PDB file of C-alpha atoms in Angstrom:
ATOM      1  CA  UNK O 172     101.439  88.983 117.859  1.00 78.00           C
ATOM      2  CA  UNK O 173     104.745  87.354 118.738  1.00 85.00           C
ATOM      3  CA  UNK O 174     107.478  87.664 116.083  1.00 87.00           C
ATOM      4  CA  UNK O 175     107.835  83.887 115.632  1.00 89.00           C
ATOM      5  CA  UNK O 176     104.080  83.500 115.040  1.00 85.00           C
ATOM      6  CA  UNK O 177     103.996  86.453 112.618  1.00 82.00           C
ATOM      7  CA  UNK O 178     106.951  85.101 110.616  1.00 86.00           C
ATOM      8  CA  UNK O 179     105.361  81.656 110.497  1.00 86.00           C
ATOM      9  CA  UNK O 180     102.146  83.136 109.164  1.00 81.00           C
ATOM     10  CA  UNK O 181     104.110  85.220 106.663  1.00 81.00           C
ATOM     11  CA  UNK O 182     105.917  82.117 105.378  1.00 84.00           C
ATOM     12  CA  UNK O 183     102.597  80.252 105.079  1.00 83.00           C
ATOM     13  CA  UNK O 184     101.070  83.192 103.177  1.00 79.00           C
ATOM     14  CA  UNK O 185     103.983  83.353 100.756  1.00 82.00           C
ATOM     15  CA  UNK O 186     103.445  79.689  99.915  1.00 81.00           C
ATOM     16  CA  UNK O 187      99.793  80.253  98.972  1.00 80.00           C
ATOM     17  CA  UNK O 188     100.591  82.175  95.789  1.00 76.00           C
ATOM     18  CA  UNK O 189      97.767  84.667  96.310  1.00 71.00           C
ATOM     19  CA  UNK O 190      98.065  88.364  95.508  1.00 68.00           C
ATOM     20  CA  UNK O 191      97.025  89.680  98.916  1.00 70.00           C
ATOM     21  CA  UNK O 192      97.274  87.778 102.189  1.00 68.00           C
ATOM     22  CA  UNK O 193      97.297  89.440 105.602  1.00 72.00           C
ATOM     23  CA  UNK O 194      98.299  87.440 108.652  1.00 69.00           C
ATOM     24  CA  UNK O 195      96.258  88.854 111.492  1.00 76.00           C
ATOM     25  CA  UNK O 196      94.633  87.750 114.689  1.00 79.00           C
ATOM     26  CA  UNK O 197      90.977  88.786 114.671  1.00 85.00           C
ATOM     27  CA  UNK O 198      88.450  88.968 117.487  1.00 89.00           C
ATOM     28  CA  UNK O 199      85.646  87.099 115.729  1.00 88.00           C
ATOM     29  CA  UNK O 200      83.165  87.695 118.560  1.00 89.00           C
ATOM     30  CA  UNK O 201      83.699  91.450 118.254  1.00 91.00           C
ATOM     31  CA  UNK O 202      83.362  91.264 114.459  1.00 90.00           C
ATOM     32  CA  UNK O 203      80.090  89.306 114.744  1.00 88.00           C
ATOM     33  CA  UNK O 204      78.785  91.877 117.218  1.00 88.00           C
ATOM     34  CA  UNK O 205      79.639  94.749 114.868  1.00 88.00           C
ATOM     35  CA  UNK O 206      78.083  92.852 111.945  1.00 87.00           C
ATOM     36  CA  UNK O 207      74.870  92.425 113.939  1.00 85.00           C
ATOM     37  CA  UNK O 208      74.810  96.208 114.444  1.00 85.00           C
ATOM     38  CA  UNK O 209      75.495  96.887 110.721  1.00 83.00           C
ATOM     39  CA  UNK O 210      78.749  98.550 111.781  1.00 85.00           C
ATOM     40  CA  UNK O 211      81.281  96.237 110.128  1.00 84.00           C
ATOM     41  CA  UNK O 212      83.708  97.761 107.613  1.00 85.00           C
ATOM     42  CA  UNK O 213      83.049  96.497 104.093  1.00 82.00           C
ATOM     43  CA  UNK O 214      86.488  94.909 103.794  1.00 81.00           C
ATOM     44  CA  UNK O 215      85.699  92.579 106.724  1.00 84.00           C
ATOM     45  CA  UNK O 216      82.154  91.553 105.723  1.00 81.00           C
ATOM     46  CA  UNK O 217      83.327  88.428 103.908  1.00 81.00           C
ATOM     47  CA  UNK O 218      84.877  87.122 107.122  1.00 81.00           C
ATOM     48  CA  UNK O 219      81.717  87.132 109.218  1.00 82.00           C
ATOM     49  CA  UNK O 220      78.460  85.364 108.491  1.00 74.00           C
ATOM     50  CA  UNK O 221      75.629  87.815 108.690  1.00 64.00           C
ATOM     51  CA  UNK O 222      72.788  86.872 110.962  1.00 63.00           C
ATOM     52  CA  UNK O 223      69.353  86.960 109.453  1.00 57.00           C
ATOM     53  CA  UNK O 224      67.455  90.063 110.447  1.00 57.00           C
ATOM     54  CA  UNK O 225      63.744  90.532 110.490  1.00 57.00           C
ATOM     55  CA  UNK O 226      61.992  93.810 109.914  1.00 54.00           C
ATOM     56  CA  UNK O 227      60.988  95.570 113.095  1.00 53.00           C
ATOM     57  CA  UNK O 228      57.660  97.298 113.486  1.00 55.00           C
ATOM     58  CA  UNK O 229      58.628  99.597 116.341  1.00 54.00           C
ATOM     59  CA  UNK O 230      60.745 102.702 116.632  1.00 57.00           C
ATOM     60  CA  UNK O 231      63.899 100.740 115.824  1.00 57.00           C
ATOM     61  CA  UNK O 232      62.741  99.886 112.303  1.00 64.00           C
ATOM     62  CA  UNK O 233      64.459 101.504 109.346  1.00 83.00           C
ATOM     63  CA  UNK O 234      63.150 104.588 107.627  1.00 87.00           C
ATOM     64  CA  UNK O 235      62.199 102.451 104.609  1.00 89.00           C
ATOM     65  CA  UNK O 236      60.207 100.012 106.747  1.00 88.00           C
ATOM     66  CA  UNK O 237      58.433 102.868 108.489  1.00 88.00           C
ATOM     67  CA  UNK O 238      57.649 104.495 105.154  1.00 90.00           C
ATOM     68  CA  UNK O 239      56.275 101.256 103.710  1.00 91.00           C
ATOM     69  CA  UNK O 240      54.150 100.584 106.762  1.00 90.00           C
ATOM     70  CA  UNK O 241      52.718 104.117 106.590  1.00 93.00           C
ATOM     71  CA  UNK O 242      51.501 103.761 102.995  1.00 93.00           C
ATOM     72  CA  UNK O 243      48.528 101.755 101.770  1.00 93.00           C
ATOM     73  CA  UNK O 244      49.448  98.154 100.960  1.00 92.00           C
ATOM     74  CA  UNK O 245      48.303  98.656  97.369  1.00 93.00           C
ATOM     75  CA  UNK O 246      51.002 101.343  96.851  1.00 94.00           C
ATOM     76  CA  UNK O 247      53.938  99.412  98.314  1.00 93.00           C
ATOM     77  CA  UNK O 248      54.852  97.315  95.284  1.00 93.00           C
ATOM     78  CA  UNK O 249      54.889 100.324  92.910  1.00 91.00           C
ATOM     79  CA  UNK O 250      56.989 102.295  95.409  1.00 93.00           C
ATOM     80  CA  UNK O 251      59.544  99.474  95.690  1.00 92.00           C
ATOM     81  CA  UNK O 252      59.686  98.912  91.923  1.00 90.00           C
ATOM     82  CA  UNK O 253      60.340 102.641  91.428  1.00 90.00           C
ATOM     83  CA  UNK O 254      62.977 102.654  94.171  1.00 90.00           C
ATOM     84  CA  UNK O 255      64.852  99.659  92.743  1.00 88.00           C
ATOM     85  CA  UNK O 256      64.492 101.065  89.215  1.00 86.00           C
ATOM     86  CA  UNK O 257      66.117 104.317  90.310  1.00 88.00           C
ATOM     87  CA  UNK O 258      69.055 102.451  91.877  1.00 87.00           C
ATOM     88  CA  UNK O 259      69.432 100.251  88.779  1.00 86.00           C
ATOM     89  CA  UNK O 260      69.518 103.353  86.579  1.00 86.00           C
ATOM     90  CA  UNK O 261      72.345 104.824  88.653  1.00 86.00           C
ATOM     91  CA  UNK O 262      74.385 101.602  88.694  1.00 84.00           C
ATOM     92  CA  UNK O 263      73.995 100.990  84.962  1.00 83.00           C
ATOM     93  CA  UNK O 264      74.650 104.642  84.081  1.00 85.00           C
ATOM     94  CA  UNK O 265      71.217 105.486  82.629  1.00 84.00           C
ATOM     95  CA  UNK O 266      70.190 109.117  82.374  1.00 84.00           C
ATOM     96  CA  UNK O 267      66.963 108.563  84.323  1.00 85.00           C
ATOM     97  CA  UNK O 268      64.972 105.790  85.968  1.00 85.00           C
ATOM     98  CA  UNK O 269      62.368 106.148  83.226  1.00 85.00           C
ATOM     99  CA  UNK O 270      64.711 104.390  80.808  1.00 84.00           C
ATOM    100  CA  UNK O 271      64.657 101.187  82.892  1.00 84.00           C
ATOM    101  CA  UNK O 272      62.273  98.431  81.769  1.00 86.00           C
ATOM    102  CA  UNK O 273      61.311  96.990  85.149  1.00 82.00           C
ATOM    103  CA  UNK O 274      59.714  93.952  83.541  1.00 86.00           C
ATOM    104  CA  UNK O 275      63.143  92.689  82.389  1.00 86.00           C
ATOM    105  CA  UNK O 276      65.360  90.453  84.503  1.00 86.00           C
ATOM    106  CA  UNK O 277      68.474  92.039  86.022  1.00 82.00           C
ATOM    107  CA  UNK O 278      70.747  89.949  83.817  1.00 84.00           C
ATOM    108  CA  UNK O 279      68.862  91.055  80.704  1.00 85.00           C
ATOM    109  CA  UNK O 280      69.415  94.688  81.764  1.00 83.00           C
ATOM    110  CA  UNK O 281      73.161  94.212  81.902  1.00 79.00           C
ATOM    111  CA  UNK O 282      73.770  93.141  85.500  1.00 79.00           C
ATOM    112  CA  UNK O 283      76.365  90.483  86.045  1.00 78.00           C
ATOM    113  CA  UNK O 284      77.777  89.183  89.314  1.00 77.00           C
ATOM    114  CA  UNK O 285      80.289  92.028  89.568  1.00 75.00           C
ATOM    115  CA  UNK O 286      77.722  94.746  88.798  1.00 71.00           C
ATOM    116  CA  UNK O 287      75.409  93.303  91.437  1.00 67.00           C
ATOM    117  CA  UNK O 288      78.068  93.868  94.072  1.00 66.00           C
TER     118      UNK O 288
END
């Protein structure tokens, strides 16, 4: 980036009054491509709109999708409730997933917008 452009961006950033501003030239096409491949660093995810993905049924599908498709449909909901309950227990600091009341809403369990992230 040319010095004059960088200094202009720096001056503009200083006038914004925000804690952290980084003047940078980004290749948005490359970022969108990496986002589509789930290979975008977390710090850049807010800069690129994620494209909606659909579950694949072939070899390219995720391990979770393959596992769900392999089990009887009647077992899928219980499996997913147990899986989410285990993750909730970890995030909220519970000793075990058994302490999670899966009938309660996330907010009632203690999730707020920051915890959800």
